[in-house]
Amino acid sequence: MSKKFQAIRGMNDFAPEQTRLWRPVEQMLVDVLTRYGYREVRFPIMEKTELFKRSIGEVTDIVEKEMYTFPDRDGDLLTLRPEGTASCVRAGVENGWLYNQIRKLWYMGPMFRYERPQAGRYRQFHQLGVEVFGLANASIDAEVLLLGARFWQDLGLKGLTLNLNSLGTVEERQAYRSILVEYFSAHADALDEDSQRRLHSNPMRILDSKNPDMQALNDAAPQLSEHLQSESADHFAEVRERLDAAGIQYVLNPRLVRGLDYYTRTVFEWTTADLGAQDAVCSGGRYDGLVSELGGQATPAVGFAIGLERLVTLLEKQSAAALQDLPTGEADIYVAIMRMGDGVAVQKVVEQLRGQVSSRVVVDHAGGKFAKQLKRADASGAQYALIFGEEEVVQQRVTIKPLRSHADQVTIGLAELPDWLAQAGL
Ligand code: HAM
């Protein structure tokens, strides 16, 4: 036997039984976005490595440890996109989408991070990303949060917690950074290895440590929210006020610093208790400095991304409303042909029918014994079998056999078939 191949670790295949959930979920998300006036953009799944270093930040887990980077045949260093924001901004600046304009955009597709795979954490995963450009006011921060709440509501998901924080401006963060370095330096021997490394390169990431031994020290650390200037504080207050007015609950989480460096002011994460350690289903925030950092005219921006694997798993766990009415199997109507020789005539009838009804019509191509064909009809999930026996074909008729009820089968003229099926809800 020849050698069998395996997929790359942390990269998943999706069977029809899985894509059956994915498609409608993606469609529901896109429908909500369209209702809010967001439009789709697409960009390549690879970029020059430098783009991600510049935007996500040199001293982040993603850039330090998780990027799929390789030289192409010209020796250019390329990276499979670990996220979409950097590419979206690059594309926007390059193509002039952002210049002096308000843009509300979304994208969907695979992202790549060389993380240790576990439930909810993959090396190829899928995001739905949303980015708004050209608006600095808190009203749009609130809108993207309302959008999230609308997604969960339309999908019938429960128990998502909105964690909220403000990281202030770059200047405010720099001032705060010195305060933090001073604080952690005074407790240098209590820092774990990761935190010691980050002390001078990225001290705010220390606050994000998952190490339980670091918790007490982090809890007592000075908080950025206490060091915001009035403009940032007012901006954050307005975001909260708008959420309050909309009845959206949130938890203020001063430790939420995010793993990417481009954020300013509002940052957030929607988390769930139903997914174990990988509990963030959707996260994002404002990034007012990134467009100019990547060579564009200074443009305020805010956005988020949903991890679709996590979202779909959560839907399955909660057996949410969105999954309730999804069709199973492959067919609504299954066509059985009794005599091989009638195949051509029946194919003509079936093609005509497919032009008349929108339900799923599947033909039995394997043929053989009637009982076998009916077994396959049953397995297809179809409501009805259309049986073309010798007599039916000659008389331009068809026998309809209900597969999910004990109702009697009927034989009708082909001309009546579309109406009959419409009456039956197909
Ligand atoms: P992020 O927090 O790195 O942000 O990723 C967003 C979401 O993608 C996470 O909340 C999670 O659901 C999902 N995710 C991340 N890594 C993995 C993984 N290895 N396996 C499965 N799911 C994962 C960003 O990517 C930003 N670009 C979001 C953003 C858009 N901020 C502003 N605009």
Short mmCIF file of C-alpha atoms and ligand atoms in Angstrom, two decimals:
data_model
loop_
_atom_site.label_atom_id
_atom_site.label_comp_id
_atom_site.label_asym_id
_atom_site.label_seq_id
_atom_site.Cartn_x
_atom_site.Cartn_y
_atom_site.Cartn_z
CA MET A 1 0.00 0.00 0.00
CA SER A 2 1.17 3.51 -0.73
CA LYS A 3 1.99 5.90 2.04
CA LYS A 4 -0.93 7.79 3.58
CA PHE A 5 -0.57 11.48 4.23
CA GLN A 6 -1.65 13.43 7.27
CA ALA A 7 -2.68 17.05 7.56
CA ILE A 8 -0.33 19.48 9.28
CA ARG A 9 -0.82 19.46 13.05
CA GLY A 10 -3.36 22.01 14.20
CA MET A 11 -4.88 22.36 10.72
CA ASN A 12 -8.32 20.88 10.30
CA ASP A 13 -10.38 19.32 7.55
CA PHE A 14 -14.12 19.97 7.54
CA ALA A 15 -16.54 17.19 6.58
CA PRO A 16 -19.94 18.00 5.03
CA GLU A 17 -21.48 17.34 8.47
CA GLN A 18 -19.40 20.25 9.78
CA THR A 19 -19.71 22.64 6.87
CA ARG A 20 -23.45 22.13 7.21
CA LEU A 21 -23.18 24.29 10.35
CA TRP A 22 -20.47 26.63 9.15
CA ARG A 23 -22.19 27.94 6.02
CA PRO A 24 -25.42 29.08 7.70
CA VAL A 25 -23.50 30.56 10.64
CA GLU A 26 -21.26 32.53 8.28
CA GLN A 27 -24.34 33.60 6.35
CA MET A 28 -26.11 34.83 9.48
CA LEU A 29 -23.07 36.87 10.51
CA VAL A 30 -22.80 38.39 7.05
CA ASP A 31 -26.53 39.18 7.03
CA VAL A 32 -26.21 41.10 10.29
CA LEU A 33 -23.18 43.00 8.95
CA THR A 34 -25.03 43.90 5.78
CA ARG A 35 -27.95 45.20 7.85
CA TYR A 36 -25.50 47.52 9.63
CA GLY A 37 -23.97 48.75 6.34
CA TYR A 38 -20.68 46.84 6.49
CA ARG A 39 -19.18 45.63 3.22
CA GLU A 40 -16.77 42.87 2.33
CA VAL A 41 -13.10 43.22 1.43
CA ARG A 42 -10.66 40.49 0.46
CA PHE A 43 -6.90 40.47 0.60
CA PRO A 44 -4.15 37.86 0.21
CA ILE A 45 -3.42 35.28 2.88
CA MET A 46 0.29 36.16 2.71
CA GLU A 47 2.10 39.42 3.19
CA LYS A 48 5.67 40.58 3.54
CA THR A 49 6.81 39.61 7.03
CA GLU A 50 7.77 43.18 7.81
CA LEU A 51 4.10 44.24 7.72
CA PHE A 52 3.18 42.03 10.67
CA LYS A 53 6.30 42.96 12.64
CA ARG A 54 5.47 46.63 12.20
CA SER A 55 1.79 46.38 13.07
CA ILE A 56 1.43 43.57 15.62
CA GLY A 57 4.72 44.49 17.30
CA GLU A 58 8.17 42.87 17.50
CA VAL A 59 7.78 41.87 21.14
CA THR A 60 4.51 39.96 20.96
CA ASP A 61 3.89 36.22 21.13
CA ILE A 62 2.57 36.27 17.58
CA VAL A 63 5.65 37.86 16.05
CA GLU A 64 8.20 36.23 18.34
CA LYS A 65 6.91 32.68 18.24
CA GLU A 66 3.84 32.09 16.13
CA MET A 67 4.32 33.26 12.57
CA TYR A 68 4.62 30.95 9.58
CA THR A 69 7.45 32.77 7.85
CA PHE A 70 9.49 31.60 4.90
CA PRO A 71 11.50 33.04 2.02
CA ASP A 72 9.90 32.75 -1.41
CA ARG A 73 11.94 31.92 -4.50
CA ASP A 74 13.14 35.51 -4.81
CA GLY A 75 14.30 35.48 -1.22
CA ASP A 76 11.53 37.83 -0.03
CA LEU A 77 10.49 37.01 3.53
CA LEU A 78 6.77 36.22 3.54
CA THR A 79 4.35 35.32 6.34
CA LEU A 80 0.98 33.57 6.29
CA ARG A 81 -1.33 36.12 7.86
CA PRO A 82 -1.73 35.54 11.62
CA GLU A 83 -4.63 38.04 11.66
CA GLY A 84 -6.45 40.35 9.28
CA THR A 85 -6.14 43.88 10.63
CA ALA A 86 -2.60 44.49 9.37
CA SER A 87 -3.47 43.24 5.87
CA CYS A 88 -6.70 45.22 5.82
CA VAL A 89 -4.86 48.43 6.67
CA ARG A 90 -2.09 47.67 4.18
CA ALA A 91 -4.68 47.06 1.45
CA GLY A 92 -6.64 50.16 2.46
CA VAL A 93 -3.60 52.44 2.37
CA GLU A 94 -2.24 50.93 -0.83
CA ASN A 95 -5.52 51.15 -2.72
CA GLY A 96 -6.69 54.48 -1.32
CA TRP A 97 -9.77 52.97 0.36
CA LEU A 98 -9.22 54.85 3.57
CA TYR A 99 -8.09 58.29 2.52
CA ASN A 100 -10.56 60.88 3.84
CA GLN A 101 -13.33 58.31 3.91
CA ILE A 102 -15.45 56.49 6.40
CA ARG A 103 -15.26 52.76 5.72
CA LYS A 104 -17.08 49.93 7.42
CA LEU A 105 -15.55 46.67 6.27
CA TRP A 106 -15.55 42.96 6.98
CA TYR A 107 -13.54 39.96 5.82
CA MET A 108 -13.59 36.27 6.49
CA GLY A 109 -10.99 33.57 6.04
CA PRO A 110 -8.16 31.47 7.42
CA MET A 111 -5.44 32.81 9.71
CA PHE A 112 -2.24 31.01 10.71
CA ARG A 113 -0.45 30.91 14.04
CA TYR A 114 2.13 28.41 15.17
CA GLU A 115 0.57 27.89 18.60
CA ARG A 116 0.42 24.70 20.63
CA PRO A 117 -2.77 23.08 19.33
CA GLN A 118 -5.50 22.23 21.82
CA ALA A 119 -9.30 22.40 21.93
CA GLY A 120 -10.24 25.81 20.49
CA ARG A 121 -6.67 26.66 19.50
CA TYR A 122 -5.46 25.74 16.03
CA ARG A 123 -2.63 26.58 13.70
CA GLN A 124 -5.00 27.31 10.88
CA PHE A 125 -8.20 28.88 12.18
CA HIS A 126 -10.85 31.11 10.69
CA GLN A 127 -11.85 34.63 11.58
CA LEU A 128 -14.63 36.95 10.66
CA GLY A 129 -13.03 40.38 11.00
CA VAL A 130 -14.70 43.78 11.12
CA GLU A 131 -12.81 47.07 10.71
CA VAL A 132 -14.15 50.62 10.73
CA PHE A 133 -11.96 53.48 9.48
CA GLY A 134 -12.32 57.24 9.75
CA LEU A 135 -14.34 57.55 12.96
CA ALA A 136 -12.77 58.58 16.26
CA ASN A 137 -15.87 59.01 18.40
CA ALA A 138 -17.13 56.60 21.02
CA SER A 139 -20.35 56.11 19.10
CA ILE A 140 -18.67 53.72 16.65
CA ASP A 141 -16.91 51.81 19.45
CA ALA A 142 -20.36 51.29 20.88
CA GLU A 143 -21.75 50.24 17.50
CA VAL A 144 -19.19 47.48 16.98
CA LEU A 145 -20.01 46.20 20.45
CA LEU A 146 -23.73 46.31 19.69
CA LEU A 147 -22.97 44.41 16.52
CA GLY A 148 -21.39 41.66 18.61
CA ALA A 149 -24.38 41.54 20.93
CA ARG A 150 -26.65 41.32 17.87
CA PHE A 151 -24.66 38.36 16.51
CA TRP A 152 -25.05 36.41 19.74
CA GLN A 153 -28.72 37.24 19.92
CA ASP A 154 -29.48 36.24 16.33
CA LEU A 155 -27.53 33.01 16.73
CA GLY A 156 -29.32 32.25 19.98
CA LEU A 157 -26.12 32.18 22.05
CA LYS A 158 -26.19 32.81 25.77
CA GLY A 159 -23.77 33.65 28.53
CA LEU A 160 -21.17 35.67 26.64
CA THR A 161 -19.37 38.18 28.84
CA LEU A 162 -18.09 41.45 27.44
CA ASN A 163 -14.74 42.38 29.02
CA LEU A 164 -13.89 46.01 28.51
CA ASN A 165 -10.86 48.22 29.10
CA SER A 166 -9.23 51.36 27.78
CA LEU A 167 -5.53 51.44 26.93
CA GLY A 168 -5.42 55.21 26.39
CA THR A 169 -3.29 56.87 23.74
CA VAL A 170 0.27 55.93 22.86
CA GLU A 171 1.55 58.82 25.01
CA GLU A 172 -0.59 57.84 27.98
CA ARG A 173 0.60 54.28 27.67
CA GLN A 174 4.20 55.39 27.56
CA ALA A 175 3.78 57.35 30.78
CA TYR A 176 2.01 54.40 32.37
CA ARG A 177 4.69 52.05 31.13
CA SER A 178 7.34 53.86 33.17
CA ILE A 179 5.10 53.58 36.23
CA LEU A 180 4.70 49.85 35.59
CA VAL A 181 8.42 49.24 35.02
CA GLU A 182 9.10 51.00 38.29
CA TYR A 183 6.51 48.85 40.07
CA PHE A 184 7.64 45.52 38.63
CA SER A 185 11.33 46.39 39.05
CA ALA A 186 10.66 46.87 42.75
CA HIS A 187 9.34 43.27 42.76
CA ALA A 188 11.86 41.83 40.31
CA ASP A 189 12.46 38.58 42.22
CA ALA A 190 8.72 37.76 42.12
CA LEU A 191 8.64 37.89 38.31
CA ASP A 192 8.54 34.66 36.32
CA GLU A 193 10.87 34.15 33.38
CA ASP A 194 8.46 35.46 30.74
CA SER A 195 7.72 38.54 32.78
CA GLN A 196 11.38 39.29 33.40
CA ARG A 197 11.93 39.17 29.68
CA ARG A 198 9.01 41.52 29.13
CA LEU A 199 9.92 43.94 31.89
CA HIS A 200 11.73 46.32 29.57
CA SER A 201 10.43 45.23 26.19
CA ASN A 202 6.66 45.03 26.79
CA PRO A 203 5.81 45.42 30.49
CA MET A 204 2.05 45.70 29.93
CA ARG A 205 1.99 42.13 28.69
CA ILE A 206 3.09 41.05 32.16
CA LEU A 207 -0.40 42.01 33.32
CA ASP A 208 -1.83 39.51 30.86
CA SER A 209 0.14 36.61 32.39
CA LYS A 210 -1.83 33.42 32.91
CA ASN A 211 0.70 32.21 35.52
CA PRO A 212 -1.17 31.88 38.86
CA ASP A 213 2.03 32.81 40.73
CA MET A 214 1.91 36.21 39.06
CA GLN A 215 -1.69 36.96 39.99
CA ALA A 216 -1.20 38.67 43.34
CA LEU A 217 1.53 40.90 41.99
CA ASN A 218 -0.56 41.77 38.95
CA ASP A 219 -3.65 42.45 41.05
CA ALA A 220 -1.78 45.02 43.08
CA ALA A 221 -0.16 46.70 40.06
CA PRO A 222 -1.03 50.31 39.24
CA GLN A 223 -3.84 50.50 36.68
CA LEU A 224 -3.80 52.35 33.41
CA SER A 225 -7.38 53.51 33.86
CA GLU A 226 -6.19 55.62 36.77
CA HIS A 227 -3.62 57.30 34.56
CA LEU A 228 -5.73 58.28 31.56
CA GLN A 229 -5.93 61.95 30.56
CA SER A 230 -9.35 63.52 30.41
CA GLU A 231 -9.94 63.01 26.69
CA SER A 232 -9.33 59.26 26.85
CA ALA A 233 -11.24 58.98 30.12
CA ASP A 234 -14.21 60.81 28.59
CA HIS A 235 -14.07 58.64 25.48
CA PHE A 236 -14.15 55.50 27.59
CA ALA A 237 -16.93 56.89 29.78
CA GLU A 238 -19.04 57.54 26.69
CA VAL A 239 -18.52 54.00 25.38
CA ARG A 240 -19.79 52.66 28.72
CA GLU A 241 -22.65 55.13 28.85
CA ARG A 242 -23.79 54.01 25.41
CA LEU A 243 -23.57 50.36 26.40
CA ASP A 244 -25.57 51.09 29.54
CA ALA A 245 -28.19 52.89 27.47
CA ALA A 246 -28.42 49.87 25.14
CA GLY A 247 -28.71 47.49 28.06
CA ILE A 248 -25.47 45.68 27.18
CA GLN A 249 -23.74 44.34 30.26
CA TYR A 250 -19.96 44.38 30.53
CA VAL A 251 -17.20 43.75 33.00
CA LEU A 252 -14.50 46.37 33.40
CA ASN A 253 -11.27 44.43 33.19
CA PRO A 254 -8.20 46.60 33.82
CA ARG A 255 -5.98 43.59 33.07
CA LEU A 256 -7.20 43.24 29.51
CA VAL A 257 -4.22 44.44 27.46
CA ARG A 258 -4.52 42.27 24.31
CA GLY A 259 -1.70 40.44 22.57
CA LEU A 260 -1.19 42.88 19.70
CA ASP A 261 0.57 46.21 20.08
CA TYR A 262 -1.53 48.43 17.84
CA TYR A 263 -4.42 49.09 20.22
CA THR A 264 -5.32 52.50 21.64
CA ARG A 265 -8.22 53.38 23.95
CA THR A 266 -11.12 50.87 23.87
CA VAL A 267 -10.20 47.17 23.93
CA PHE A 268 -12.59 44.30 24.50
CA GLU A 269 -13.10 40.56 24.49
CA TRP A 270 -16.30 38.53 24.46
CA THR A 271 -15.66 35.41 26.54
CA THR A 272 -17.66 32.33 27.50
CA ALA A 273 -17.48 29.85 30.36
CA ASP A 274 -18.51 27.02 27.99
CA LEU A 275 -15.27 26.54 26.06
CA GLY A 276 -12.62 25.88 28.70
CA ALA A 277 -9.26 27.64 28.49
CA GLN A 278 -9.71 29.14 25.01
CA ASP A 279 -12.59 31.27 26.16
CA ALA A 280 -12.36 34.34 23.87
CA VAL A 281 -14.85 34.06 21.04
CA CYS A 282 -14.43 37.58 19.74
CA SER A 283 -11.93 40.31 20.50
CA GLY A 284 -10.73 43.65 19.28
CA GLY A 285 -10.52 47.33 19.96
CA ARG A 286 -9.52 50.73 18.70
CA TYR A 287 -6.22 51.28 16.87
CA ASP A 288 -5.96 54.96 16.01
CA GLY A 289 -2.22 54.88 15.29
CA LEU A 290 -1.92 51.93 12.92
CA VAL A 291 -2.89 53.50 9.61
CA SER A 292 -0.22 56.19 9.91
CA GLU A 293 2.25 53.64 11.27
CA LEU A 294 1.78 51.75 8.00
CA GLY A 295 2.33 54.81 5.84
CA GLY A 296 -1.21 56.15 5.49
CA GLN A 297 -2.68 59.46 6.52
CA ALA A 298 -3.56 59.38 10.25
CA THR A 299 -6.97 57.65 10.38
CA PRO A 300 -8.79 56.50 13.50
CA ALA A 301 -9.97 52.89 13.40
CA VAL A 302 -11.74 50.27 15.47
CA GLY A 303 -12.56 46.62 14.87
CA PHE A 304 -12.69 43.06 16.09
CA ALA A 305 -12.46 39.47 14.94
CA ILE A 306 -14.53 36.43 15.81
CA GLY A 307 -12.82 33.04 16.02
CA LEU A 308 -15.22 30.96 13.92
CA GLU A 309 -14.10 27.55 15.25
CA ARG A 310 -14.87 28.73 18.76
CA LEU A 311 -18.17 30.28 17.71
CA VAL A 312 -19.35 27.10 15.98
CA THR A 313 -18.25 24.91 18.90
CA LEU A 314 -20.13 27.18 21.27
CA LEU A 315 -23.25 26.96 19.11
CA GLU A 316 -23.02 23.16 19.17
CA LYS A 317 -22.47 23.12 22.92
CA GLN A 318 -25.45 25.34 23.55
CA SER A 319 -27.45 23.67 20.73
CA ALA A 320 -28.42 27.19 19.81
CA ALA A 321 -31.45 28.37 17.86
CA ALA A 322 -29.45 28.85 14.66
CA LEU A 323 -28.88 25.10 14.40
CA GLN A 324 -32.42 24.02 15.06
CA ASP A 325 -33.84 24.13 11.54
CA LEU A 326 -30.76 23.23 9.54
CA PRO A 327 -31.39 20.56 6.93
CA THR A 328 -29.59 17.27 7.44
CA GLY A 329 -28.32 14.88 4.79
CA GLU A 330 -27.92 15.77 1.16
CA ALA A 331 -31.40 15.61 -0.34
CA ASP A 332 -35.03 16.72 -0.01
CA ILE A 333 -36.13 14.65 -2.96
CA TYR A 334 -34.46 11.39 -4.00
CA VAL A 335 -34.93 10.05 -7.50
CA ALA A 336 -34.95 6.28 -7.96
CA ILE A 337 -34.87 4.80 -11.47
CA MET A 338 -36.05 1.23 -11.85
CA ARG A 339 -34.67 0.46 -15.30
CA MET A 340 -31.15 1.43 -16.31
CA GLY A 341 -32.41 2.14 -19.82
CA ASP A 342 -34.68 4.96 -18.58
CA GLY A 343 -31.76 6.99 -17.23
CA VAL A 344 -31.58 9.44 -20.12
CA ALA A 345 -35.34 10.14 -20.13
CA VAL A 346 -35.42 10.61 -16.35
CA GLN A 347 -32.38 12.87 -16.41
CA LYS A 348 -34.31 15.20 -18.70
CA VAL A 349 -37.28 15.25 -16.32
CA VAL A 350 -35.06 15.84 -13.30
CA GLU A 351 -33.18 18.72 -14.92
CA GLN A 352 -36.51 20.32 -15.75
CA LEU A 353 -37.63 19.87 -12.16
CA ARG A 354 -34.43 21.44 -10.85
CA GLY A 355 -35.28 24.53 -12.85
CA GLN A 356 -38.70 24.65 -11.18
CA VAL A 357 -38.09 23.93 -7.50
CA SER A 358 -35.36 25.12 -5.16
CA SER A 359 -35.26 22.02 -2.96
CA ARG A 360 -32.40 19.55 -3.17
CA VAL A 361 -33.02 16.92 -5.83
CA VAL A 362 -30.60 13.99 -5.83
CA VAL A 363 -30.55 11.21 -8.41
CA ASP A 364 -29.57 7.63 -7.63
CA HIS A 365 -26.67 7.12 -10.02
CA ALA A 366 -25.69 3.73 -8.66
CA GLY A 367 -28.88 1.95 -9.78
CA GLY A 368 -29.49 -1.68 -8.89
CA LYS A 369 -32.27 -3.26 -6.86
CA PHE A 370 -35.27 -1.16 -5.84
CA ALA A 371 -34.78 -1.99 -2.14
CA LYS A 372 -31.18 -0.81 -2.31
CA GLN A 373 -32.15 2.43 -3.98
CA LEU A 374 -34.81 3.04 -1.34
CA LYS A 375 -32.26 2.42 1.38
CA ARG A 376 -30.04 5.07 -0.13
CA ALA A 377 -33.07 7.37 -0.46
CA ASP A 378 -33.70 6.97 3.24
CA ALA A 379 -30.05 7.61 4.14
CA SER A 380 -30.03 10.78 2.02
CA GLY A 381 -32.38 12.47 4.46
CA ALA A 382 -34.94 13.09 1.68
CA GLN A 383 -38.61 13.67 2.48
CA TYR A 384 -39.79 11.92 -0.67
CA ALA A 385 -38.56 9.40 -3.18
CA LEU A 386 -39.60 9.98 -6.78
CA ILE A 387 -39.87 6.56 -8.32
CA PHE A 388 -39.59 6.17 -12.06
CA GLY A 389 -40.72 2.65 -12.93
CA GLU A 390 -41.10 1.35 -16.46
CA GLU A 391 -44.79 2.17 -16.57
CA GLU A 392 -44.34 5.67 -15.14
CA VAL A 393 -41.75 6.58 -17.76
CA VAL A 394 -43.96 5.39 -20.60
CA GLN A 395 -46.98 7.25 -19.25
CA GLN A 396 -45.09 10.45 -18.31
CA ARG A 397 -45.96 9.91 -14.68
CA VAL A 398 -44.08 9.48 -11.43
CA THR A 399 -44.72 7.72 -8.13
CA ILE A 400 -44.08 9.79 -5.01
CA LYS A 401 -43.24 7.80 -1.91
CA PRO A 402 -43.20 9.64 1.43
CA LEU A 403 -40.09 8.59 3.36
CA ARG A 404 -40.77 10.28 6.69
CA SER A 405 -44.43 9.43 7.23
CA HIS A 406 -46.76 6.51 6.83
CA ALA A 407 -48.82 8.34 4.21
CA ASP A 408 -49.63 6.33 1.08
CA GLN A 409 -47.61 6.75 -2.06
CA VAL A 410 -49.29 8.46 -5.01
CA THR A 411 -48.74 8.38 -8.75
CA ILE A 412 -49.27 11.66 -10.62
CA GLY A 413 -48.60 13.17 -14.05
CA LEU A 414 -45.22 14.85 -14.48
CA ALA A 415 -46.89 18.16 -15.28
CA GLU A 416 -48.46 18.20 -11.79
CA LEU A 417 -45.20 17.43 -10.00
CA PRO A 418 -43.99 20.99 -9.22
CA ASP A 419 -47.38 21.95 -7.76
CA TRP A 420 -47.57 18.74 -5.76
CA LEU A 421 -44.11 19.38 -4.28
CA ALA A 422 -44.92 23.03 -3.57
CA GLN A 423 -48.03 21.87 -1.65
CA ALA A 424 -45.78 19.53 0.30
CA GLY A 425 -43.57 22.50 1.19
CA LEU A 426 -40.69 21.64 -1.17
P1 HAM B 1 -7.06 38.14 18.32
O1 HAM B 1 -7.56 38.32 19.69
O2 HAM B 1 -5.64 37.74 18.14
O3 HAM B 1 -7.34 39.50 17.56
O4 HAM B 1 -7.96 37.08 17.57
C1 HAM B 1 -9.36 37.25 17.47
C2 HAM B 1 -10.09 35.96 17.76
O5 HAM B 1 -9.59 34.92 16.92
C3 HAM B 1 -9.91 35.43 19.17
O6 HAM B 1 -10.81 36.03 20.05
C4 HAM B 1 -10.21 33.96 18.99
O7 HAM B 1 -11.60 33.75 19.01
C5 HAM B 1 -9.70 33.68 17.59
N1 HAM B 1 -8.37 33.02 17.62
C6 HAM B 1 -7.17 33.60 17.82
N2 HAM B 1 -6.19 32.69 17.77
C7 HAM B 1 -6.76 31.49 17.54
C8 HAM B 1 -6.30 30.15 17.37
N3 HAM B 1 -4.99 29.85 17.40
N4 HAM B 1 -7.20 29.17 17.16
C9 HAM B 1 -8.53 29.45 17.10
N5 HAM B 1 -9.02 30.69 17.24
C10 HAM B 1 -8.17 31.71 17.46
C11 HAM B 1 -7.06 39.72 16.26
O8 HAM B 1 -6.73 38.86 15.47
C12 HAM B 1 -7.33 41.15 15.81
N6 HAM B 1 -6.94 41.26 14.38
C13 HAM B 1 -8.78 41.53 16.02
C14 HAM B 1 -9.05 42.93 15.61
C15 HAM B 1 -9.64 43.35 14.46
N7 HAM B 1 -8.74 44.01 16.31
C16 HAM B 1 -9.11 45.10 15.62
N8 HAM B 1 -9.63 44.70 14.50
#
